[in-house]
C-alpha cells in the first residue's frame, strides 16, 4: 500500500492509473478503523481494480470542538488493518493539505428537506462540512465507484445528492451496517465507552428491533413513545428516535411499507447513532 500525505502526489499517481483504464474504488473514512470500515474496503476490492482509502478527521463537519479534539486516532493500527485488507493506496493528509485558513464551507442547505432534520438539526453545519470535504476528495481521487456505510444513513442521502449534482460519473454503493455480536453498530466512538456504558449500549439496537417487530404488528406508535422514555434515562440522553420515510426522512404518522427508524443519543460522553430499515 502506498501512503500519500499530499494531494498533489496522490493525484499524479491516480491519473497514471486512470490512463491505464484502471477502475478506482474509493472509501473515505475518519480513521479509528473497525470491521465496518474494512467491510467497505472489501466491497471496494470486489468491485474495482484499485482501492483508495482516506483517513482524515475533517474539522469542518464537527460543530463541537471537544468532539473534534476527542475523536479517536489509531493510525498505526489503521494502516495494519488496511494492509491486511489489501487496500492499494491511503491518503492521510494534514489539515493544511485540504484547507486554507478561514476557507468557507460549501452549503448543502438546498439539498432537500431531508438535510434539515435529524443529524442536520442536531449538528448544524455538519453536512456542509461533509459536502465540502467530499467535493475535494472526489475531485482529487476521481473515483469510478465509492463505498459508504448505511450506518450513516442520512449521510448516504447527502452523498447521493452530491454525486447526482456534481459527479455523475461516480457510482455510489451503500453497504450494510456491521454490528458487534450483541447488536451494537460498530463505530470508532465505541472505544470511548466505559465498561458500564458498553454493557448498556446493545439496548439501542434492541430498541430498533422492537420497533421493527411492532411496525409489522401495527402498534408501533405506542412502542415508539415507550422506547423514547426508556432511552432517555441515565446513562442515556436521547436526541431523537424517529420512524421516517427513507427518502425524505419526514416522520411517518401512519404505517407505510417503506420506513426506517433512526436514533441518536448520548451514552455518557459519547454520541452514538444507529438505524434500522423497518
Ligand atoms: P467514519 O470513519 O465514521 O467517517 O466512517 C467512514 C465510512 O464507514 C462511512 O461511510 C460510514 O458510514 C462507514 N461505517 C462506519 N461504521 C460502519 C459500520 N458499523 N458498518 C458499515 N459501515 C460503517
Short mmCIF file of C-alpha atoms and ligand atoms in Angstrom, two decimals:
data_model
loop_
_atom_site.label_atom_id
_atom_site.label_comp_id
_atom_site.label_asym_id
_atom_site.label_seq_id
_atom_site.Cartn_x
_atom_site.Cartn_y
_atom_site.Cartn_z
CA UNK A 1 0.00 0.00 0.00
CA UNK A 2 1.28 3.45 -0.88
CA UNK A 3 0.81 6.15 1.75
CA UNK A 4 0.19 9.67 0.43
CA UNK A 5 0.42 12.71 2.67
CA UNK A 6 -0.18 15.19 -0.14
CA UNK A 7 -3.00 15.50 -2.64
CA UNK A 8 -0.59 16.54 -5.40
CA UNK A 9 1.29 13.22 -5.30
CA UNK A 10 -1.95 11.28 -4.95
CA UNK A 11 -3.48 12.99 -7.97
CA UNK A 12 -0.42 12.36 -10.15
CA UNK A 13 -0.34 8.70 -9.12
CA UNK A 14 -4.05 8.19 -9.80
CA UNK A 15 -4.02 9.95 -13.15
CA UNK A 16 -1.45 7.33 -14.27
CA UNK A 17 -3.86 4.62 -13.17
CA UNK A 18 -6.76 6.29 -14.99
CA UNK A 19 -4.67 6.49 -18.16
CA UNK A 20 -4.33 2.70 -17.95
CA UNK A 21 -8.14 2.35 -17.67
CA UNK A 22 -7.87 1.07 -14.12
CA UNK A 23 -11.16 1.28 -12.24
CA UNK A 24 -10.68 3.17 -8.98
CA UNK A 25 -12.73 2.38 -5.87
CA UNK A 26 -12.70 4.91 -3.03
CA UNK A 27 -13.52 4.60 0.69
CA UNK A 28 -13.32 7.87 2.66
CA UNK A 29 -13.02 7.50 6.46
CA UNK A 30 -12.04 9.40 9.57
CA UNK A 31 -9.86 6.53 10.84
CA UNK A 32 -10.00 4.59 14.13
CA UNK A 33 -10.91 1.77 11.80
CA UNK A 34 -13.03 -1.25 12.68
CA UNK A 35 -14.64 -4.11 10.80
CA UNK A 36 -17.37 -1.77 9.49
CA UNK A 37 -14.75 0.24 7.59
CA UNK A 38 -12.99 -2.93 6.45
CA UNK A 39 -16.27 -4.24 5.02
CA UNK A 40 -16.28 -1.18 2.74
CA UNK A 41 -12.69 -1.89 1.65
CA UNK A 42 -13.71 -5.48 0.90
CA UNK A 43 -16.64 -4.26 -1.21
CA UNK A 44 -14.28 -1.88 -3.00
CA UNK A 45 -11.83 -4.71 -3.70
CA UNK A 46 -14.60 -6.85 -5.12
CA UNK A 47 -15.92 -4.06 -7.37
CA UNK A 48 -12.88 -2.14 -8.59
CA UNK A 49 -9.28 -2.68 -9.71
CA UNK A 50 -7.51 -0.26 -7.41
CA UNK A 51 -8.69 0.66 -3.90
CA UNK A 52 -8.00 4.06 -2.37
CA UNK A 53 -8.89 4.84 1.26
CA UNK A 54 -8.60 8.16 3.02
CA UNK A 55 -8.18 8.83 6.72
CA UNK A 56 -8.87 12.40 7.69
CA UNK A 57 -10.71 13.74 10.72
CA UNK A 58 -12.48 16.53 8.89
CA UNK A 59 -12.73 19.60 11.16
CA UNK A 60 -15.45 21.31 9.09
CA UNK A 61 -18.01 18.60 9.84
CA UNK A 62 -17.68 18.95 13.62
CA UNK A 63 -19.88 21.54 15.28
CA UNK A 64 -18.37 20.81 18.68
CA UNK A 65 -14.67 21.45 19.30
CA UNK A 66 -14.41 18.99 22.21
CA UNK A 67 -15.87 16.26 19.99
CA UNK A 68 -13.29 17.03 17.30
CA UNK A 69 -10.38 17.05 19.76
CA UNK A 70 -11.53 13.81 21.41
CA UNK A 71 -12.11 11.94 18.16
CA UNK A 72 -10.15 8.65 18.47
CA UNK A 73 -6.93 8.29 16.47
CA UNK A 74 -5.27 4.90 15.95
CA UNK A 75 -3.28 5.43 12.76
CA UNK A 76 -0.70 2.62 13.22
CA UNK A 77 -3.42 0.06 13.78
CA UNK A 78 -5.45 1.55 10.91
CA UNK A 79 -2.53 1.11 8.50
CA UNK A 80 -2.09 -2.54 9.57
CA UNK A 81 -5.79 -3.20 9.03
CA UNK A 82 -5.76 -1.58 5.58
CA UNK A 83 -2.65 -3.57 4.60
CA UNK A 84 -4.28 -6.78 5.71
CA UNK A 85 -7.46 -5.93 3.79
CA UNK A 86 -5.42 -5.38 0.61
CA UNK A 87 -6.02 -1.63 0.23
CA UNK A 88 -3.76 -0.19 -2.51
CA UNK A 89 -3.35 3.45 -1.52
CA UNK A 90 -4.04 5.55 1.56
CA UNK A 91 -4.39 9.33 1.60
CA UNK A 92 -3.71 10.58 5.15
CA UNK A 93 -3.08 14.33 4.96
CA UNK A 94 -2.61 17.17 7.42
CA UNK A 95 -5.44 19.71 7.61
CA UNK A 96 -3.29 22.21 5.66
CA UNK A 97 -3.25 19.92 2.60
CA UNK A 98 -7.03 20.16 2.37
CA UNK A 99 -7.97 23.56 3.72
CA UNK A 100 -6.70 27.10 3.51
CA UNK A 101 -7.05 29.25 6.63
CA UNK A 102 -10.64 30.51 7.07
CA UNK A 103 -11.82 28.82 3.88
CA UNK A 104 -15.64 28.99 3.69
CA UNK A 105 -17.62 25.76 3.62
CA UNK A 106 -19.81 24.69 0.72
CA UNK A 107 -23.51 24.58 1.57
CA UNK A 108 -25.85 21.60 1.48
CA UNK A 109 -28.82 23.77 2.50
CA UNK A 110 -30.71 23.30 -0.78
CA UNK A 111 -30.22 19.53 -0.99
CA UNK A 112 -33.84 18.85 0.05
CA UNK A 113 -35.97 18.74 3.18
CA UNK A 114 -34.06 15.70 4.47
CA UNK A 115 -30.97 17.83 5.05
CA UNK A 116 -32.56 19.89 7.83
CA UNK A 117 -33.86 17.12 10.10
CA UNK A 118 -32.25 14.58 12.47
CA UNK A 119 -28.43 14.97 12.18
CA UNK A 120 -28.94 18.16 10.17
CA UNK A 121 -30.96 19.67 13.02
CA UNK A 122 -28.82 18.35 15.86
CA UNK A 123 -25.45 19.13 14.26
CA UNK A 124 -25.84 22.46 12.41
CA UNK A 125 -23.30 22.79 9.59
CA UNK A 126 -22.32 19.11 9.78
CA UNK A 127 -23.49 18.22 6.27
CA UNK A 128 -21.97 21.40 4.86
CA UNK A 129 -18.64 20.08 6.15
CA UNK A 130 -19.31 16.63 4.70
CA UNK A 131 -20.11 18.08 1.27
CA UNK A 132 -17.06 20.37 1.44
CA UNK A 133 -14.59 17.58 2.16
CA UNK A 134 -16.14 15.06 -0.23
CA UNK A 135 -16.14 17.58 -3.07
CA UNK A 136 -12.38 17.98 -2.61
CA UNK A 137 -11.73 14.25 -2.23
CA UNK A 138 -13.89 13.27 -5.21
CA UNK A 139 -12.21 15.95 -7.35
CA UNK A 140 -8.77 14.66 -6.47
CA UNK A 141 -9.33 10.91 -6.45
CA UNK A 142 -11.74 10.95 -9.44
CA UNK A 143 -13.09 7.57 -8.33
CA UNK A 144 -15.22 5.36 -10.57
CA UNK A 145 -17.06 3.93 -7.60
CA UNK A 146 -17.41 4.98 -3.93
CA UNK A 147 -18.50 2.99 -0.88
CA UNK A 148 -20.38 4.40 2.11
CA UNK A 149 -21.95 2.71 5.14
CA UNK A 150 -25.69 2.77 5.80
CA UNK A 151 -24.73 3.28 9.43
CA UNK A 152 -24.66 6.96 8.42
CA UNK A 153 -27.95 6.72 6.56
CA UNK A 154 -28.61 10.45 6.23
CA UNK A 155 -25.03 10.95 5.02
CA UNK A 156 -25.73 8.39 2.26
CA UNK A 157 -28.65 10.56 1.07
CA UNK A 158 -26.37 13.61 1.11
CA UNK A 159 -23.61 11.85 -0.85
CA UNK A 160 -26.09 10.52 -3.41
CA UNK A 161 -27.36 14.08 -3.94
CA UNK A 162 -23.81 15.46 -4.23
CA UNK A 163 -22.98 12.81 -6.83
CA UNK A 164 -26.17 13.49 -8.79
CA UNK A 165 -25.37 17.21 -8.89
CA UNK A 166 -21.62 17.32 -9.41
CA UNK A 167 -20.09 13.90 -10.03
CA UNK A 168 -22.43 11.99 -12.35
CA UNK A 169 -19.62 9.66 -13.45
CA UNK A 170 -19.24 8.22 -9.94
CA UNK A 171 -21.16 5.08 -8.99
CA UNK A 172 -22.44 5.11 -5.39
CA UNK A 173 -22.66 1.94 -3.29
CA UNK A 174 -24.32 1.82 0.15
CA UNK A 175 -23.01 -1.02 2.35
CA UNK A 176 -24.88 -2.72 5.22
CA UNK A 177 -24.26 -1.87 8.88
CA UNK A 178 -21.71 -4.16 10.54
CA UNK A 179 -22.59 -4.92 14.16
CA UNK A 180 -20.94 -6.48 17.19
CA UNK A 181 -22.34 -9.90 18.16
CA UNK A 182 -24.65 -8.22 20.72
CA UNK A 183 -26.12 -5.92 18.05
CA UNK A 184 -24.22 -2.69 18.79
CA UNK A 185 -23.37 -0.97 15.50
CA UNK A 186 -19.59 -0.76 15.12
CA UNK A 187 -18.35 2.81 15.49
CA UNK A 188 -15.00 4.48 16.02
CA UNK A 189 -16.59 6.16 19.03
CA UNK A 190 -17.37 2.84 20.79
CA UNK A 191 -13.82 2.66 22.18
CA UNK A 192 -14.64 5.69 24.31
CA UNK A 193 -17.44 3.87 26.17
CA UNK A 194 -16.73 2.79 29.75
CA UNK A 195 -17.32 -0.89 30.61
CA UNK A 196 -20.67 0.03 32.18
CA UNK A 197 -21.72 2.10 29.17
CA UNK A 198 -20.62 -0.64 26.77
CA UNK A 199 -22.82 -3.09 28.69
CA UNK A 200 -25.84 -0.77 28.23
CA UNK A 201 -25.15 0.08 24.56
CA UNK A 202 -26.84 -3.00 22.98
CA UNK A 203 -30.18 -1.60 24.20
CA UNK A 204 -30.01 0.81 21.24
CA UNK A 205 -30.25 -1.94 18.63
CA UNK A 206 -32.78 -3.85 20.78
CA UNK A 207 -34.99 -0.74 20.66
CA UNK A 208 -34.74 -0.63 16.86
CA UNK A 209 -35.56 -4.36 16.65
CA UNK A 210 -38.50 -3.81 18.97
CA UNK A 211 -39.78 -1.07 16.65
CA UNK A 212 -39.39 -3.33 13.65
CA UNK A 213 -41.49 -6.05 15.28
CA UNK A 214 -44.13 -3.57 16.38
CA UNK A 215 -44.08 -1.86 13.00
CA UNK A 216 -45.16 -5.04 11.29
CA UNK A 217 -47.63 -5.81 14.06
CA UNK A 218 -49.16 -2.35 13.73
CA UNK A 219 -48.74 -0.91 17.25
CA UNK A 220 -45.56 0.96 16.59
CA UNK A 221 -46.76 4.32 17.87
CA UNK A 222 -47.14 3.04 21.41
CA UNK A 223 -43.76 1.27 21.20
CA UNK A 224 -42.11 4.44 19.91
CA UNK A 225 -43.39 6.52 22.84
CA UNK A 226 -42.30 3.87 25.34
CA UNK A 227 -38.83 3.40 23.82
CA UNK A 228 -38.25 7.15 23.75
CA UNK A 229 -38.90 7.19 27.50
CA UNK A 230 -36.69 4.17 28.18
CA UNK A 231 -33.78 5.56 26.19
CA UNK A 232 -33.93 8.98 27.78
CA UNK A 233 -32.93 7.78 31.21
CA UNK A 234 -29.46 7.54 32.75
CA UNK A 235 -26.99 6.60 31.30
CA UNK A 236 -28.75 7.58 28.04
CA UNK A 237 -29.76 11.02 26.88
CA UNK A 238 -31.95 10.70 23.80
CA UNK A 239 -31.52 13.18 20.94
CA UNK A 240 -34.05 11.60 18.60
CA UNK A 241 -35.79 8.33 17.84
CA UNK A 242 -37.96 8.64 14.74
CA UNK A 243 -39.66 6.42 12.20
CA UNK A 244 -39.26 8.16 8.84
CA UNK A 245 -39.79 7.97 5.12
CA UNK A 246 -36.49 6.53 3.78
CA UNK A 247 -36.18 9.14 1.01
CA UNK A 248 -37.38 12.40 2.60
CA UNK A 249 -36.73 11.48 6.26
CA UNK A 250 -40.06 13.05 7.15
CA UNK A 251 -41.50 11.40 10.29
CA UNK A 252 -44.21 8.88 9.40
CA UNK A 253 -47.60 9.34 11.02
CA UNK A 254 -49.09 6.11 9.74
CA UNK A 255 -47.92 2.70 8.53
CA UNK A 256 -46.02 2.62 5.25
CA UNK A 257 -44.27 -0.32 3.61
CA UNK A 258 -41.11 1.77 3.27
CA UNK A 259 -39.87 3.05 6.59
CA UNK A 260 -36.68 3.47 8.56
CA UNK A 261 -36.12 4.00 12.28
CA UNK A 262 -33.24 6.31 13.16
CA UNK A 263 -31.77 7.09 16.55
CA UNK A 264 -29.14 9.36 18.07
CA UNK A 265 -28.29 9.55 21.73
CA UNK A 266 -25.59 10.40 24.20
CA UNK A 267 -24.30 7.50 26.24
CA UNK A 268 -22.18 9.13 28.92
CA UNK A 269 -19.84 11.42 26.98
CA UNK A 270 -20.18 9.52 23.72
CA UNK A 271 -22.65 10.33 20.95
CA UNK A 272 -23.94 7.25 19.09
CA UNK A 273 -26.22 6.89 16.06
CA UNK A 274 -27.89 3.85 14.55
CA UNK A 275 -30.77 2.97 12.23
CA UNK A 276 -32.80 0.03 11.03
CA UNK A 277 -34.90 -0.45 7.90
CA UNK A 278 -38.37 -1.50 9.00
P1 LIG B 1 -16.29 7.33 9.54
O1 LIG B 1 -14.85 6.96 9.67
O2 LIG B 1 -17.08 7.18 10.80
O3 LIG B 1 -16.49 8.67 8.86
O4 LIG B 1 -16.93 6.27 8.56
C1 LIG B 1 -16.39 6.05 7.28
C2 LIG B 1 -17.33 5.17 6.50
O5 LIG B 1 -17.51 3.93 7.18
C3 LIG B 1 -18.72 5.81 6.35
O6 LIG B 1 -19.22 5.55 5.07
C4 LIG B 1 -19.51 5.07 7.41
O7 LIG B 1 -20.90 5.01 7.15
C5 LIG B 1 -18.89 3.69 7.33
N1 LIG B 1 -19.15 2.94 8.57
C6 LIG B 1 -18.92 3.34 9.83
N2 LIG B 1 -19.35 2.42 10.72
C7 LIG B 1 -19.87 1.41 9.98
C8 LIG B 1 -20.49 0.15 10.30
N3 LIG B 1 -20.67 -0.25 11.56
N4 LIG B 1 -20.90 -0.64 9.29
C9 LIG B 1 -20.74 -0.23 7.99
N5 LIG B 1 -20.16 0.91 7.62
C10 LIG B 1 -19.74 1.73 8.60
#
